[in-house]
Coordinates of C-alpha atoms and ligand atoms in Angstrom, one line a residue:
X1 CA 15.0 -25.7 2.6
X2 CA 12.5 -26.4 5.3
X3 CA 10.5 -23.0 6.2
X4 CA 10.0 -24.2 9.6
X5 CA 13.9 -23.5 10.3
X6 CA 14.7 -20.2 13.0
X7 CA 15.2 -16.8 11.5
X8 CA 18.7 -15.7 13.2
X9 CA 18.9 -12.5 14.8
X10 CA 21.8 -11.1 15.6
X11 CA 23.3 -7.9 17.1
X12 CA 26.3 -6.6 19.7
X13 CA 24.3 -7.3 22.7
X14 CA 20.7 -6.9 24.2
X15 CA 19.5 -4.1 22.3
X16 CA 18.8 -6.1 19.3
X17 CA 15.7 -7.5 21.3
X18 CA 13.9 -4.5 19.8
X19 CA 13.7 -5.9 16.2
X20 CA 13.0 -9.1 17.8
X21 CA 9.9 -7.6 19.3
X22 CA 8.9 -6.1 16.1
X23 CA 9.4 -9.2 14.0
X24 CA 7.5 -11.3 16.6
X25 CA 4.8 -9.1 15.8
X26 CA 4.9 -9.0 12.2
X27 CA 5.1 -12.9 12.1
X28 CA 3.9 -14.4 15.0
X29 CA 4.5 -17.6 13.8
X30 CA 8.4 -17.6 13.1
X31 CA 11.2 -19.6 15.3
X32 CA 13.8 -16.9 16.1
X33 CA 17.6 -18.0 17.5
X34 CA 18.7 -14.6 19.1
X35 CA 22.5 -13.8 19.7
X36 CA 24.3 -11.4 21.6
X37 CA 27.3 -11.0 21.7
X38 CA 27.0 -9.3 25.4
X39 CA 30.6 -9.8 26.1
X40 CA 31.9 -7.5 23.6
X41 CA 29.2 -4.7 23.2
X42 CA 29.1 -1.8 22.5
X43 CA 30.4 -2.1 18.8
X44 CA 29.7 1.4 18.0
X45 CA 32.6 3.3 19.5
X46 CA 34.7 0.6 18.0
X47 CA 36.6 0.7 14.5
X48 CA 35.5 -1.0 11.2
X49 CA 38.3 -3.4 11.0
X50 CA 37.4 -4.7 14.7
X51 CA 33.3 -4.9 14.0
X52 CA 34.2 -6.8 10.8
X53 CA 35.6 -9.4 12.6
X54 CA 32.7 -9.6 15.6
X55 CA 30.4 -9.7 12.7
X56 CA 32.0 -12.8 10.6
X57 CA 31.8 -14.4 14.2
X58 CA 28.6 -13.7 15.4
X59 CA 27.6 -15.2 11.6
X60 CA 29.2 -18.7 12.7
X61 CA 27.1 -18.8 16.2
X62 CA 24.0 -18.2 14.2
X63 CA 24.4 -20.7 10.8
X64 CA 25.3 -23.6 13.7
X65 CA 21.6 -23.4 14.5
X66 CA 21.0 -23.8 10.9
X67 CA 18.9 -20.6 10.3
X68 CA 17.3 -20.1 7.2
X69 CA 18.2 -16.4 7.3
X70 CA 20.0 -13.7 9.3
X71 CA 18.8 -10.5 10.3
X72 CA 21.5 -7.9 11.2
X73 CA 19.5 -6.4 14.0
X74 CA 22.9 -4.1 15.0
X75 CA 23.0 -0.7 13.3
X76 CA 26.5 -0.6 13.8
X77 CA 27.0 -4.1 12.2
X78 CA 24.6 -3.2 8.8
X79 CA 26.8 0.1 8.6
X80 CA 30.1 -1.1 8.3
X81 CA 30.3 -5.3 7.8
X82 CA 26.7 -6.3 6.1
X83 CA 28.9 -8.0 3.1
X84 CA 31.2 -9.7 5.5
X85 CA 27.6 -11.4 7.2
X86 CA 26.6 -12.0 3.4
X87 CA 29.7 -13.5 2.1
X88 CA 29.9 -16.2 5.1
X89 CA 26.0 -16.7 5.3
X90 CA 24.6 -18.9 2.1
X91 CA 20.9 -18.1 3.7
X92 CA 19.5 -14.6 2.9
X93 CA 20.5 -12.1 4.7
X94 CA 18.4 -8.5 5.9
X95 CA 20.6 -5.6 7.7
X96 CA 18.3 -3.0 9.2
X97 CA 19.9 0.1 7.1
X98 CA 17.9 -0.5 3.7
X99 CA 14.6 -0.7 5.5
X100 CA 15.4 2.2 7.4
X101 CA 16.6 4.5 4.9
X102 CA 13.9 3.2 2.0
X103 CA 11.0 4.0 5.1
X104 CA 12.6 7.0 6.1
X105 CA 12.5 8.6 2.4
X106 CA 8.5 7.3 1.9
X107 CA 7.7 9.8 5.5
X108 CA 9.5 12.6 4.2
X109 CA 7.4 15.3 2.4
X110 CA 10.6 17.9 2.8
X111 CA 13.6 15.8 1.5
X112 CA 15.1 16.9 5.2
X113 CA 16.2 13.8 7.0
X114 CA 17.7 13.7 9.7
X115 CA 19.7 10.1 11.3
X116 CA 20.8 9.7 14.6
X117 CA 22.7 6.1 15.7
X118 CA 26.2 5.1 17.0
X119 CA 29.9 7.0 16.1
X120 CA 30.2 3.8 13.8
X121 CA 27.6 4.0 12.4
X122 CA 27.5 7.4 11.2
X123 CA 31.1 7.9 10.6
X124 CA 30.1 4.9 8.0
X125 CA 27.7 7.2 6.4
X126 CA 25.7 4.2 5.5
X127 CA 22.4 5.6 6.3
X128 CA 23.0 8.9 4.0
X129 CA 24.1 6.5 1.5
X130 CA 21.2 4.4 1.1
X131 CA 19.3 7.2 1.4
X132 CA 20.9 8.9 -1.4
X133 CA 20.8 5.4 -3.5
X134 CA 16.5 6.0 -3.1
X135 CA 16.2 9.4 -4.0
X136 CA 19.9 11.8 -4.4
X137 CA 17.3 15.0 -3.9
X138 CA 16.8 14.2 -0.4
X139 CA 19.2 16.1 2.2
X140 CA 20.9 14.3 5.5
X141 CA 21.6 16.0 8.4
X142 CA 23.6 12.9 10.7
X143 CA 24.6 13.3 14.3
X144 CA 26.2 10.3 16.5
X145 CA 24.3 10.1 20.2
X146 CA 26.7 8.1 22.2
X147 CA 25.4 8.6 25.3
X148 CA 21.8 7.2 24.6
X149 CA 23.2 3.4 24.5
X150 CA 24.2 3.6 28.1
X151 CA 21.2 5.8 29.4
X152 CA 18.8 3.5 28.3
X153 CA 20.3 0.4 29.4
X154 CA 20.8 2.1 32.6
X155 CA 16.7 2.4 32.2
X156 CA 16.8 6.0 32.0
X157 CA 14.4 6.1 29.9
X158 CA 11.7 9.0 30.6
X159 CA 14.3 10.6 33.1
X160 CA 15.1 14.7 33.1
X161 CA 18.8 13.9 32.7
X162 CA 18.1 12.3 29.1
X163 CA 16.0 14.8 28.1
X164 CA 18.6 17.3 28.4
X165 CA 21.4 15.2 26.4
X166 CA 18.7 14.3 23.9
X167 CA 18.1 18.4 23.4
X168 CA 21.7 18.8 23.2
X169 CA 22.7 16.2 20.7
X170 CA 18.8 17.1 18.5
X171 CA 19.2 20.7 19.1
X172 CA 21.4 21.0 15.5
X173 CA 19.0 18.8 13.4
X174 CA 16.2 21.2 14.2
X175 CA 18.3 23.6 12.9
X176 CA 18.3 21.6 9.9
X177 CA 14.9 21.4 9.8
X178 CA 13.9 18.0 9.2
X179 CA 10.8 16.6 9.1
X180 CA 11.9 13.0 9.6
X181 CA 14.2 11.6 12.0
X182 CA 15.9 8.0 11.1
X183 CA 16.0 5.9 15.1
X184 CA 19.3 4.1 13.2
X185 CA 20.4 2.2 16.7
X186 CA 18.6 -0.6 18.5
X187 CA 18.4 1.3 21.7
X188 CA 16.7 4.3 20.1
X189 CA 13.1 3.3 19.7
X190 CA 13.0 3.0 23.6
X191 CA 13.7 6.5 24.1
X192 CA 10.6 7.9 21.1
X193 CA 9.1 10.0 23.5
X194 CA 11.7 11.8 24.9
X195 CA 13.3 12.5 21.5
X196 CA 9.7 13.2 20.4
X197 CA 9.1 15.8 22.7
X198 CA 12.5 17.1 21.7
X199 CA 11.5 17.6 18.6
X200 CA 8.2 19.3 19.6
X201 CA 6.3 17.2 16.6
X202 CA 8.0 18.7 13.9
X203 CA 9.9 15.1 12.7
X204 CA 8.3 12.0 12.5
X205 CA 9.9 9.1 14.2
X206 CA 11.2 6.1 11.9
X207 CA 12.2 2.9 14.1
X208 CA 14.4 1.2 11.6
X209 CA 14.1 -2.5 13.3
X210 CA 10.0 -1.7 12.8
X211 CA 10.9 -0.9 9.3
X212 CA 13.4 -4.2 8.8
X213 CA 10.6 -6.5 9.8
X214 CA 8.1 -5.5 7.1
X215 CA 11.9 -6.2 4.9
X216 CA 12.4 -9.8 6.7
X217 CA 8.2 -10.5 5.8
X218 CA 9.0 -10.0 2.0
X219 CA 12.4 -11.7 1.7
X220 CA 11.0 -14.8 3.4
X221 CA 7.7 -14.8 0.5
X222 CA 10.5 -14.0 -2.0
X223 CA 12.4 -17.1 -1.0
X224 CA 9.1 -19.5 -0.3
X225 CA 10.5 -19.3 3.2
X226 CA 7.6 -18.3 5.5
X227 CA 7.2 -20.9 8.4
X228 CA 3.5 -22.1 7.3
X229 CA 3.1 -23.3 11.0
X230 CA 0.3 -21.6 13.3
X231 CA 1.5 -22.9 16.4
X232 CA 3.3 -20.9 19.1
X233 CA 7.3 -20.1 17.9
X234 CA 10.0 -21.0 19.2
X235 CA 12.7 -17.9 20.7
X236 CA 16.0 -18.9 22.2
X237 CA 18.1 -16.8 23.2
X238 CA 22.5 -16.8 23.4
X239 CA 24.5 -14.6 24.7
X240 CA 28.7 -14.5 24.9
X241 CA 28.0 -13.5 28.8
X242 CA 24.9 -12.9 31.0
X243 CA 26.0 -9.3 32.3
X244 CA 24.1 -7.9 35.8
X245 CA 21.0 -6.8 35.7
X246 CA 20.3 -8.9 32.3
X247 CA 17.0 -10.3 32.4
X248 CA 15.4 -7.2 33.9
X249 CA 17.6 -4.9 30.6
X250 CA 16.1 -7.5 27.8
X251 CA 12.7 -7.6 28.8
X252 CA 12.7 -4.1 28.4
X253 CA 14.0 -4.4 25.1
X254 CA 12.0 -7.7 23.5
X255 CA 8.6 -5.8 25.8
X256 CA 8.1 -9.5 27.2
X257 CA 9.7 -12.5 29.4
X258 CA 12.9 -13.5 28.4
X259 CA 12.3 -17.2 29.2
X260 CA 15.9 -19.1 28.9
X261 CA 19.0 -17.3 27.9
X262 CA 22.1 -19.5 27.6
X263 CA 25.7 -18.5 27.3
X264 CA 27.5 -19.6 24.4
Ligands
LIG301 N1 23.4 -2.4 18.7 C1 24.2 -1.2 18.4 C2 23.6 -0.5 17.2 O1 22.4 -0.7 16.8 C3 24.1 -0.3 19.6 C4 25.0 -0.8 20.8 C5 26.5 -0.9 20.5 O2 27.1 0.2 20.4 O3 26.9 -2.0 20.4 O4 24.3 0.2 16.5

């Protein structure tokens, strides 16, 4: 069990770079293997049975490099096929719905959360679950926002027309009102200040990849795992195709250069 081996990220395409960015900062000092499986995204529209198998196959690409964990950076993934990654893996593995849902009940002071992510993902109800597993007092209001994958791929990020489909889709959970809003896809946390102003202040924000790093820092001290090195890491980076526009659409996401990205 050598702790200088790469964590393994992995997630249905580029989007995934998000939790990559905030593991990088957490623990600046960890080799990361990244893979996307770019060819195939987006998993959330798709059925269980069909993520199920992506996910016992994106699981293969990752132990090859001989990672010494996996982190389930795709919402959709941790939802609905987070025992499939852990049956195949024999390394420890972290989906981001535990973090998110454990953060999401410590922010809320009114038991009102709301949790916005893929149709998968909250047809899965896997978010309301774990929440429920925490505290079963706490209510969840959960709407899927389908349209925010593509709009913030397309970079649409602080643009008028998102800020009308995010009032659309968050209108009903102010309704609800919650006072703490659950970002449960990887694209979300690039779009916190439209859906913030959305919200007028009245939720707070909780990124769950932000929330599965601090989960990745104590599994690796619980395994003896951290990578005692204090040299620069190591991030590769796969991908099952290298779509238009891809480099400029990651370094977005990962918030610096993408270096090297081989297809796999
Ligand atoms: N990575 C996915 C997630 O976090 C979003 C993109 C997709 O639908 O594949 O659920």
């Amino acid at each position: 069990m050598n702790s200088d081996r790469p964590i393994g990220v992995f997630d249905s395409g580029i989007g995934g770079l998000t939790v990559v960015r905030s593991l990088t900062r957490r623990l600046p000092h960890e080799n990361i293997v990244y893979y996307g499986d770019t060819a195939r995204v987006p998993y959330g529209p798709k059925s269980p049975q069909v993520v199920r198998e992506y996910a016992a196959e994106d699981t293969e690409v990752l132990l090859a490099h001989n990672v010494k964990m996996i982190v389930v950076a795709c919402n959709t993934v941790s939802a609905v096929a987070l025992d499939v990654v852990q049956k195949r893996a024999r390394v420890p593995v972290v989906g981001v719905i535990i973090p998110g849902a454990e953060a999401a009940v410590q922010t809320s002071r009114k038991k009102r959360i709301g949790v916005v992510g893929t149709i998968g993902t909250v047809r899965s109800r896997a978010y309301e679950n774990a929440i429920r597993q925490v505290d079963s007092s706490v209510q969840v209001f959960s709407k899927a926002c389908p349209l925010f994958v593509p709009l913030v791929e397309e970079g649409w990020i602080n643009h008028k027309a998102t800020e009308l489909i995010a009032h659309e889709y968050l209108f009903p959970l102010t309704l609800e009102k919650i006072d703490t809003l659950v970002l449960g896809c990887t694209h979300y946390p690039l779009l916190q200040n439209v859906i913030g102003s959305v919200l007028k202040g009245a939720a707070t924000l909780v990124d769950s990849g932000e929330a599965t790093a601090g989960a990745v820092e104590r599994e690796l001290d619980a395994h003896g795992l951290r990578n005692p090195s204090t040299l620069k890491p190591n991030l590769k980076f796969f991908v099952s195709d290298i779509p238009h526009s891809f480099s400029e659409v990651g370094e977005r996401f990962l918030g610096q250069k993408l270096g090297v990205v081989k297809k796999v």
